[in-house]
């Protein structure tokens, strides 16, 4: 996981209308970023939606991101997790029965190889039955997602643009793919079905707030993932001043130009002086340059603006630990753990503090 308070806040802001349209509480659903260049998004329970950095960086607008969240939210709202578990149990039972039958056949015939095709065939059949259930769920999730987007007055064309990304991927190796082994229907088929649902093209005004947070999260992640010289060259294309400043700050810090990076952060904070996540980035850049005392003071400012944010508390505790303020670090890190236990870096810092 890539844990970043600014990006996770952006995810929460952008996804709120879609989750509400799905009948879900935005406070109960956590959207987490995976460090994986392969485009993917999925759920494993009813509380978390995972999106890979590779897929998120390919979203060109907030509507594309919202369509991904709407699709995954549909799986939660439609109860697909429970159904999948039941289907997996059924498929495993069929497979186990097939293997047992194959062993019995081989034993009675005194030819162990005779039961092998039966075992393989039964296992393959059960897998295909399971995946056919999954493909039905994916189509249902697409239809539900379009309803959520419509209720939120979000342009459904964002989902078509996401499917275009997957169509391009499928084109790379489509001739060698077994369609029965896909967990999703063909992206082309999904797109054709959704085009029918969109129907008449209505004008959907873009939500400026959603667009801002999407551009900011993309700008921050790409600044850490891309070459610094590329970021500096393209930072001026940012849609807002503070996004331009934070992109430049990250790139300059990665080039070892700490003072120039901090100047850019001062410019960003002058534009949004009460933004705890910009304040946190300034503290983080100080940490990266081993200015631990200053970093702890800047983290303290960020926490004062957003006192219950687990990631901000975690960063503050880390800075205190690095500055050898052990007892205070323990107090802050324990508070962060109570708010969110998923942060492995926090657990490591807490272990060091106790040691």
Coordinates of C-alpha atoms in Angstrom, one line a residue:
X1 CA 0.0 0.0 0.0
X2 CA 1.0 3.6 -0.6
X3 CA -0.3 5.5 2.4
X4 CA -0.5 9.3 1.9
X5 CA -2.9 11.5 3.9
X6 CA -3.3 14.0 1.0
X7 CA -4.1 11.4 -1.6
X8 CA -6.5 9.4 0.7
X9 CA -8.3 12.7 1.5
X10 CA -8.6 13.4 -2.2
X11 CA -10.0 9.9 -2.8
X12 CA -12.6 10.5 0.0
X13 CA -13.6 13.8 -1.4
X14 CA -14.0 12.6 -5.0
X15 CA -15.8 9.4 -4.1
X16 CA -18.3 10.7 -1.6
X17 CA -21.2 11.4 -4.0
X18 CA -20.9 8.0 -5.7
X19 CA -20.8 6.1 -2.4
X20 CA -23.8 8.0 -1.2
X21 CA -25.7 7.2 -4.4
X22 CA -24.9 3.5 -3.8
X23 CA -26.5 3.7 -0.4
X24 CA -23.1 3.3 1.4
X25 CA -21.6 5.5 4.1
X26 CA -18.5 7.3 2.9
X27 CA -17.2 7.1 6.5
X28 CA -17.3 3.3 6.4
X29 CA -15.5 2.8 3.1
X30 CA -11.8 3.3 2.8
X31 CA -10.2 3.7 -0.6
X32 CA -6.6 2.6 -0.6
X33 CA -3.8 3.0 -3.2
X34 CA -1.7 0.0 -4.2
X35 CA 1.9 0.3 -5.3
X36 CA 1.4 -1.6 -8.6
X37 CA 1.9 -0.4 -12.2
X38 CA -0.6 -2.9 -13.5
X39 CA -4.1 -1.3 -13.9
X40 CA -6.5 -2.9 -11.4
X41 CA -9.2 -2.2 -8.9
X42 CA -11.0 -4.6 -6.6
X43 CA -12.6 -5.3 -3.3
X44 CA -11.9 -8.1 -0.8
X45 CA -14.5 -7.1 1.9
X46 CA -17.3 -4.6 2.4
X47 CA -15.0 -1.9 4.0
X48 CA -12.2 -1.3 1.5
X49 CA -11.8 -0.5 -2.2
X50 CA -8.3 -0.9 -3.7
X51 CA -7.0 0.8 -6.8
X52 CA -3.6 0.4 -8.2
X53 CA -1.3 3.3 -8.8
X54 CA -1.0 2.2 -12.5
X55 CA -4.8 2.5 -13.0
X56 CA -5.1 5.7 -11.0
X57 CA -2.4 7.5 -13.0
X58 CA -4.2 6.6 -16.2
X59 CA -7.4 8.4 -15.1
X60 CA -7.4 11.7 -17.0
X61 CA -10.3 13.2 -15.1
X62 CA -12.3 12.9 -11.9
X63 CA -15.2 11.2 -13.8
X64 CA -12.9 8.3 -14.8
X65 CA -11.9 7.7 -11.2
X66 CA -15.5 8.0 -10.0
X67 CA -16.7 5.4 -12.5
X68 CA -14.1 3.0 -11.1
X69 CA -15.2 3.6 -7.5
X70 CA -18.9 3.3 -8.6
X71 CA -18.2 -0.1 -10.1
X72 CA -16.5 -1.4 -7.0
X73 CA -19.1 0.2 -4.8
X74 CA -21.7 -1.8 -6.8
X75 CA -20.0 -5.0 -5.8
X76 CA -20.4 -4.0 -2.1
X77 CA -24.0 -2.7 -2.4
X78 CA -25.1 -5.8 -4.4
X79 CA -23.7 -8.3 -1.9
X80 CA -21.2 -9.9 -4.3
X81 CA -18.6 -10.6 -1.7
X82 CA -20.8 -13.0 0.2
X83 CA -22.0 -14.6 -3.1
X84 CA -18.4 -15.0 -4.3
X85 CA -17.4 -16.8 -1.1
X86 CA -20.3 -19.2 -1.5
X87 CA -19.4 -19.8 -5.2
X88 CA -15.8 -20.4 -4.3
X89 CA -16.8 -23.0 -1.7
X90 CA -19.1 -24.7 -4.3
X91 CA -16.3 -24.7 -6.9
X92 CA -13.8 -26.2 -4.4
X93 CA -16.4 -28.9 -3.5
X94 CA -16.9 -29.8 -7.2
X95 CA -13.1 -29.9 -7.7
X96 CA -12.5 -32.1 -4.6
X97 CA -15.3 -34.5 -5.7
X98 CA -13.8 -34.7 -9.2
X99 CA -10.3 -35.6 -7.8
X100 CA -11.8 -38.2 -5.4
X101 CA -13.8 -39.7 -8.3
X102 CA -10.6 -39.8 -10.5
X103 CA -8.6 -41.5 -7.8
X104 CA -11.4 -44.1 -7.3
X105 CA -11.6 -44.7 -11.1
X106 CA -7.8 -45.2 -11.2
X107 CA -7.8 -47.6 -8.3
X108 CA -10.6 -49.8 -9.6
X109 CA -9.1 -50.0 -13.0
X110 CA -5.6 -50.5 -11.6
X111 CA -4.5 -47.7 -14.0
X112 CA -3.7 -44.5 -12.2
X113 CA -3.4 -42.5 -15.4
X114 CA -7.0 -43.4 -16.4
X115 CA -8.5 -41.0 -13.8
X116 CA -6.2 -38.0 -14.7
X117 CA -8.3 -36.6 -17.5
X118 CA -11.4 -36.8 -15.3
X119 CA -9.6 -34.9 -12.5
X120 CA -8.4 -32.2 -14.9
X121 CA -11.8 -31.9 -16.6
X122 CA -13.8 -31.5 -13.4
X123 CA -11.3 -29.0 -12.0
X124 CA -11.5 -26.9 -15.2
X125 CA -15.3 -27.1 -15.3
X126 CA -15.7 -25.9 -11.7
X127 CA -13.3 -23.0 -12.4
X128 CA -15.3 -22.0 -15.5
X129 CA -18.6 -22.2 -13.5
X130 CA -17.1 -19.9 -10.8
X131 CA -15.8 -17.4 -13.4
X132 CA -19.1 -17.4 -15.2
X133 CA -20.8 -16.3 -11.9
X134 CA -18.1 -13.6 -11.6
X135 CA -18.7 -12.3 -15.1
X136 CA -22.5 -12.0 -14.4
X137 CA -21.6 -10.0 -11.3
X138 CA -19.3 -7.7 -13.3
X139 CA -22.0 -6.9 -15.8
X140 CA -24.5 -6.2 -13.0
X141 CA -21.9 -4.0 -11.3
X142 CA -21.5 -2.0 -14.5
X143 CA -25.3 -1.3 -14.7
X144 CA -25.5 -0.4 -11.1
X145 CA -22.5 1.9 -11.4
X146 CA -24.1 3.8 -14.3
X147 CA -27.2 4.4 -12.0
X148 CA -25.0 5.7 -9.2
X149 CA -23.2 8.1 -11.6
X150 CA -26.5 9.3 -13.0
X151 CA -27.9 10.0 -9.5
X152 CA -24.8 12.0 -8.7
X153 CA -25.0 14.0 -12.0
X154 CA -21.6 12.6 -13.0
X155 CA -20.9 12.0 -16.7
X156 CA -21.0 8.3 -17.5
X157 CA -18.6 8.7 -20.3
X158 CA -15.9 8.4 -17.7
X159 CA -16.6 4.7 -17.5
X160 CA -16.4 4.3 -21.3
X161 CA -13.0 6.0 -21.1
X162 CA -11.8 3.5 -18.4
X163 CA -13.0 0.6 -20.6
X164 CA -11.0 2.0 -23.5
X165 CA -7.9 1.6 -21.3
X166 CA -8.7 -2.1 -20.8
X167 CA -9.6 -2.6 -24.5
X168 CA -6.1 -1.4 -25.4
X169 CA -4.6 -3.9 -22.9
X170 CA -6.7 -6.7 -24.3
X171 CA -5.6 -5.9 -27.8
X172 CA -2.0 -6.8 -26.9
X173 CA -2.7 -10.5 -26.4
X174 CA -6.3 -11.1 -27.3
X175 CA -5.5 -13.9 -29.8
X176 CA -4.0 -16.0 -27.1
X177 CA -6.6 -15.4 -24.4
X178 CA -9.2 -18.0 -23.3
X179 CA -12.4 -16.0 -22.9
X180 CA -13.7 -18.5 -20.3
X181 CA -10.8 -17.7 -18.0
X182 CA -11.6 -14.0 -17.8
X183 CA -13.2 -12.8 -14.6
X184 CA -14.7 -9.9 -16.5
X185 CA -16.7 -9.9 -19.7
X186 CA -14.9 -8.5 -22.8
X187 CA -14.2 -4.8 -22.3
X188 CA -15.6 -4.2 -25.8
X189 CA -18.9 -6.0 -24.9
X190 CA -19.1 -4.0 -21.6
X191 CA -18.6 -0.8 -23.5
X192 CA -21.3 -1.6 -26.1
X193 CA -23.7 -2.4 -23.3
X194 CA -23.0 0.8 -21.4
X195 CA -23.2 3.0 -24.5
X196 CA -26.8 1.9 -24.7
X197 CA -27.4 2.9 -21.1
X198 CA -26.0 6.4 -21.6
X199 CA -28.3 7.0 -24.5
X200 CA -28.8 10.7 -25.3
X201 CA -25.7 12.7 -24.5
X202 CA -26.6 15.2 -21.8
X203 CA -24.3 17.9 -20.7
X204 CA -22.9 17.2 -17.2
X205 CA -21.2 20.2 -15.6
X206 CA -17.8 19.2 -14.2
X207 CA -17.6 19.5 -10.4
X208 CA -14.7 21.9 -9.9
X209 CA -14.0 20.5 -6.4
X210 CA -13.8 16.9 -7.7
X211 CA -11.6 18.0 -10.6
X212 CA -9.3 19.9 -8.2
X213 CA -8.7 17.0 -5.8
X214 CA -8.2 14.6 -8.7
X215 CA -5.6 16.8 -10.3
X216 CA -3.9 17.3 -6.9
X217 CA -3.7 13.6 -6.1
X218 CA -2.5 12.8 -9.7
X219 CA 0.1 15.6 -9.5
X220 CA 1.5 14.5 -6.1
X221 CA 1.7 10.8 -7.0
X222 CA 3.2 11.4 -10.4
X223 CA 5.8 13.8 -8.9
X224 CA 7.1 10.9 -6.7
X225 CA 6.8 8.3 -9.5
X226 CA 8.1 10.3 -12.5
X227 CA 11.6 11.7 -13.3
X228 CA 12.1 15.0 -11.5
X229 CA 13.2 16.8 -14.7
X230 CA 9.9 15.7 -16.4
X231 CA 7.9 17.0 -13.4
X232 CA 9.7 20.3 -13.4
X233 CA 9.1 20.6 -17.1
X234 CA 5.4 19.9 -16.9
X235 CA 4.5 21.5 -13.5
X236 CA 3.4 24.7 -15.1
X237 CA 0.6 22.8 -16.8
X238 CA -1.1 22.2 -13.4
X239 CA -4.6 23.5 -13.1
X240 CA -4.0 25.3 -9.8
X241 CA -1.1 27.2 -8.2
X242 CA -0.7 25.0 -5.2
X243 CA -0.6 21.8 -7.2
X244 CA 2.1 23.4 -9.4
X245 CA 4.1 24.4 -6.2
X246 CA 3.8 20.9 -4.6
X247 CA 4.9 19.1 -7.8
X248 CA 7.9 21.4 -8.1
X249 CA 8.7 21.0 -4.4
X250 CA 8.7 17.2 -4.6
X251 CA 10.8 17.2 -7.8
X252 CA 13.4 19.6 -6.4
X253 CA 13.6 17.6 -3.1
X254 CA 14.3 14.5 -5.1
X255 CA 17.1 16.4 -6.9
X256 CA 18.6 17.2 -3.5
X257 CA 17.6 20.9 -3.6
X258 CA 16.0 21.0 -0.2
X259 CA 15.9 24.8 0.3
X260 CA 14.4 25.4 -3.1
X261 CA 11.8 22.7 -2.4
X262 CA 10.9 24.3 0.9
X263 CA 10.5 27.7 -0.9
X264 CA 7.9 26.1 -3.2
X265 CA 6.0 24.7 -0.2
X266 CA 5.9 28.1 1.3
X267 CA 4.3 29.4 -1.9
X268 CA 1.8 26.6 -1.8
X269 CA 0.9 27.3 1.9
X270 CA 0.6 31.0 1.1
X271 CA -2.1 30.0 -1.3
X272 CA -3.9 27.6 1.1
X273 CA -2.6 28.5 4.6
X274 CA -5.0 26.2 6.5
X275 CA -4.4 23.1 4.5
X276 CA -3.1 20.3 6.8
X277 CA -2.0 18.1 3.9
X278 CA 0.3 20.8 2.3
X279 CA 1.7 21.4 5.8
X280 CA 2.3 17.6 6.1
X281 CA 4.2 17.6 2.8
X282 CA 6.4 20.4 4.0
X283 CA 7.2 18.4 7.2
X284 CA 7.8 15.2 5.1
X285 CA 10.3 17.0 2.9
X286 CA 12.2 18.2 6.0
X287 CA 12.2 14.6 7.2
X288 CA 13.6 13.4 3.9
X289 CA 16.5 15.9 4.4
X290 CA 17.1 14.7 8.0
X291 CA 16.0 18.0 9.6
X292 CA 14.1 16.1 12.3
X293 CA 13.6 19.0 14.8
X294 CA 12.1 21.3 12.2
X295 CA 10.0 18.4 10.8
X296 CA 8.4 17.6 14.2
X297 CA 7.4 21.2 14.6
X298 CA 5.8 21.3 11.1
X299 CA 4.0 18.0 11.7
X300 CA 2.7 19.5 14.9
X301 CA 1.1 22.3 12.9
X302 CA -0.5 19.8 10.5
X303 CA -1.9 17.7 13.4
X304 CA -3.3 20.9 15.0
X305 CA -5.3 21.5 11.9
X306 CA -6.5 17.8 11.6
X307 CA -6.0 16.2 15.0
X308 CA -7.7 12.9 14.3
X309 CA -6.0 12.0 11.0
X310 CA -4.1 8.7 11.6
X311 CA -1.5 9.3 8.9
X312 CA -0.7 12.8 10.1
X313 CA -0.3 11.5 13.6
X314 CA 1.9 8.7 12.3
X315 CA 4.2 11.2 10.5
X316 CA 4.3 13.4 13.6
X317 CA 5.3 10.4 15.8
X318 CA 8.0 9.4 13.3
X319 CA 9.5 12.9 13.4
X320 CA 9.5 12.9 17.2
X321 CA 11.1 9.5 17.2
X322 CA 13.8 10.7 14.8
X323 CA 14.3 13.8 17.0
X324 CA 14.8 11.4 20.0
X325 CA 11.7 12.6 21.8
X326 CA 10.8 9.0 22.6
X327 CA 8.1 9.4 25.3
X328 CA 6.1 11.9 23.3
X329 CA 6.6 9.8 20.1
X330 CA 5.1 6.8 22.0
X331 CA 2.1 8.8 23.0
X332 CA 1.4 10.1 19.4
X333 CA 2.2 6.7 17.7
X334 CA -0.2 4.9 20.0
X335 CA -2.9 7.4 19.2
X336 CA -2.3 6.9 15.5
X337 CA -2.5 3.1 15.9
X338 CA -5.9 3.4 17.7
X339 CA -7.2 5.4 14.8
X340 CA -5.8 3.1 12.0
X341 CA -3.9 -0.2 12.5
X342 CA -3.3 -0.7 8.7
X343 CA -0.1 1.4 8.5
X344 CA 2.9 -1.0 8.7
X345 CA 5.4 1.8 8.8
X346 CA 3.6 3.1 11.9
X347 CA 3.8 -0.3 13.5
X348 CA 7.6 -0.4 12.8
X349 CA 8.1 3.1 14.3
X350 CA 6.1 2.1 17.4
X351 CA 8.3 -1.0 17.8
X352 CA 11.4 1.1 17.6
X353 CA 10.1 3.5 20.1
X354 CA 9.3 0.7 22.6
X355 CA 12.7 -0.8 22.0

